[in-house]
């Protein structure tokens, strides 16, 4: 388990190249102060952001995920964000139904001129995820610890538990 | 209804019978060379209450027995008596108390093999150390002792069969270590159904093959016979459960158990009879027979038949990175029924369609494995037929092949030419099995 | 079912089709059958055991079935919805297949028995109560007698309501427990009429997005993907859950997503191929309450 008093959430942000990435850039060049817990992955368009990106982020140790792109009617590719809006509307409900707290997710529209909005999105998300705590339940699904812990101990733990927690039938 | 296949297949009744029933012969060279069935060491009488107490005791001690238990799934709670009988299922699992036991009920949905070949298991972990070298840590093989109570004889019997491939060109340490750590008490079966055919593959509903002990239901409990050192040791460790047979009751209980086993054996023996040598020869010489050309039509290629099968043992090996420079290598269940099983990197697939894949299933089990290891790779448990989403019926298919083989051996001069003489297009692609 | 058999016989006799995909009775219940000769049409049945979704055999990846020639397929309501799904997604032309619709009063959850069982609330398939296409409309022929309503049973919707009422952590524990049994055999995918990809993403290894090892982490990725890829496409035929050898309650996930696409985008799965699928389409005024 992660020590809550020193817990720093790890948040992965999948953002589009044209609006949010530029907005985040503006926030940086404007020297806006914001939490440093967010790692940005830049993609051409929110329409390119597959649901598996979110899954992979959680698998690899993220405690929260941000998906952000151009406002409606602003998409560089005309309709990528509209398609994304439908898909993520469904995926968010699916995650919720499977027991993944939707508070670990932020979806936002941040344009190239909205550096301040990006600052808000980041700070609010990090605060929210900090309150929720580490997503150990997901990170531990394969019996392995996260990279935040001793990585080598984690490997050995996985090997040692090879016949038990990962598959009920083999307990 | 489908028309009966030439000669001897009955599809309109509850039972499959071959009219010209040929007696299966034991220990024909290459047909079946199983280790002699162990002889009985000791006999005990264990009442149903004593067995329940034993299960509770083991659970309380933190060493729960693995036993058939009712399932309680997200949608179907098999402990709920209002659920339809066909939807109530059992599974092998570590039981936390005797109340969960489902002894002598429907066959557990997965076989016992998951306790020896789990659906996924770590082979080793790897990491790149500071010097750029890759360090490997093999998965430990010091498994804690475990006991299985009430295993199906057709599941237990599969283990010595699979032992052979697991110790063929390489001794599989994980399989062998789990085998060594496990003591198995089977329960003689009395609840066969139309899919079962253990007696057609050299077994019977009370086979002791692979077991350390055998339970047979008698009045008020079970006659328990130990068959190995492991079985004796387990009985000795729980003397309060394993009551020695009182003088005088010995004979009565043993005779009652014999009657139970004989009756079950007779019932199953009516299901299917195979001449394995002839079957094997037919399979060897009819790789391109038109019989195969329609067999895969309804098959989904899903491999459920292999997942549930106690003898299927194929696995896939994958490397799973946990992060940069470290991860684990695992092996996971695999099956020859999927289209990617034989897919080459070039894109070529030597088993291009489901007919070829289904043929592989039959060939491997009834020709290749017996040829190589002396054992049929099937215990007749019938799970594949019961679980198949498209109702492929292995007993029916085997009966059809057996009949073809019988027909050809009656006219030996035609045998070799059969595959060339028959035209695939003429065979009515109907049920597959009867074309 | 003489009108079913007559229709099939006529289609084969006239050479309109070369194969009729239907159900036959078998030793262990009912099963799919491929009838290529008019003489064999008396095999065809339709009763409460005919659970299999025969639209699965129209999947383009079923090369052997395709090789038999033009097909007529017998469809009950849920099969007809799946045919519509395949047409909607341009898997074949409408006139490439003949559909023989059967009036359906529900089927059992498992196709066993030498005689068709009476439907009861204990044995009826979960999808049947409340079915809205018991007489498929968009078929070439409609045969059989009108059938009574299937019996009512504990509905999937109620079970979903119970799960929705739990906390996220409790739901996560529920699904971790359920998914821990999954062996990633993909029988659910193979049975599904709408899972027709030439190569499923779970079988792509460069890169490997979904871990194929059946530990719960791999299983979550697989199930989230299977569900997401079928959102707005799944017809609720229940074949995936029936195929599953370890009883994963896939019907709950499928039904939940049917509810979601209905609530968010007003879409109800239909046997009319002209109605566009909700994913892949969009409206400029789609709900965005969840977006900051
Ligand atoms: S025979 Fe049945 S269980 Fe086996 S792959 Fe084919 S459809 Fe699946
Ligand atoms: S092939 Fe079928 S009948 Fe034979 S052991 Fe496997 S599951 Fe049982
Ligand atoms: S039948 Fe297929 S899956 Fe089973 S052991 Fe043989 S090759 Fe492997
Ligand atoms: S996902 Fe399941 S219920 Fe939905 S169409 Fe596919 S097989 Fe039918
Ligand atoms: S849900 Fe069931 S059918 Fe699907 S992959 Fe998992 S075990 Fe197989």
JSON list of C-alpha atoms in Angstrom, two decimals, chain B residues 31 43 57 66 76 80 85 91 119 121 167 188 263 279 283 288 325 336 338 363 366 414 416:
[
{"chain": "B", "resi": 31, "resn": "UNK", "atom": "CA", "xyz": [-3.36, -48.77, -28.23]},
{"chain": "B", "resi": 43, "resn": "UNK", "atom": "CA", "xyz": [-10.12, -49.80, 3.31]},
{"chain": "B", "resi": 57, "resn": "UNK", "atom": "CA", "xyz": [-11.46, -29.10, 9.71]},
{"chain": "B", "resi": 66, "resn": "UNK", "atom": "CA", "xyz": [-10.27, -28.71, -3.34]},
{"chain": "B", "resi": 76, "resn": "UNK", "atom": "CA", "xyz": [-26.96, -17.70, -11.61]},
{"chain": "B", "resi": 80, "resn": "UNK", "atom": "CA", "xyz": [-30.76, -21.35, -5.26]},
{"chain": "B", "resi": 85, "resn": "UNK", "atom": "CA", "xyz": [-31.36, -27.81, -13.09]},
{"chain": "B", "resi": 91, "resn": "UNK", "atom": "CA", "xyz": [-16.87, -26.23, -10.13]},
{"chain": "B", "resi": 119, "resn": "UNK", "atom": "CA", "xyz": [-4.98, -20.91, -17.09]},
{"chain": "B", "resi": 121, "resn": "UNK", "atom": "CA", "xyz": [1.18, -19.03, -14.65]},
{"chain": "B", "resi": 167, "resn": "UNK", "atom": "CA", "xyz": [7.86, -35.56, -19.22]},
{"chain": "B", "resi": 188, "resn": "UNK", "atom": "CA", "xyz": [-16.77, -43.24, -8.07]},
{"chain": "B", "resi": 263, "resn": "UNK", "atom": "CA", "xyz": [-24.02, -50.82, -12.25]},
{"chain": "B", "resi": 279, "resn": "UNK", "atom": "CA", "xyz": [-9.99, -46.19, -35.44]},
{"chain": "B", "resi": 283, "resn": "UNK", "atom": "CA", "xyz": [-7.36, -41.78, -38.89]},
{"chain": "B", "resi": 288, "resn": "UNK", "atom": "CA", "xyz": [-7.99, -36.07, -46.62]},
{"chain": "B", "resi": 325, "resn": "UNK", "atom": "CA", "xyz": [13.55, -3.57, -18.67]},
{"chain": "B", "resi": 336, "resn": "UNK", "atom": "CA", "xyz": [-5.77, -25.85, -31.66]},
{"chain": "B", "resi": 338, "resn": "UNK", "atom": "CA", "xyz": [-8.54, -21.12, -32.90]},
{"chain": "B", "resi": 363, "resn": "UNK", "atom": "CA", "xyz": [-6.32, -36.82, -34.85]},
{"chain": "B", "resi": 366, "resn": "UNK", "atom": "CA", "xyz": [-7.24, -40.67, -31.07]},
{"chain": "B", "resi": 414, "resn": "UNK", "atom": "CA", "xyz": [-11.13, -50.52, -50.84]},
{"chain": "B", "resi": 416, "resn": "UNK", "atom": "CA", "xyz": [-6.64, -47.36, -49.25]}
]
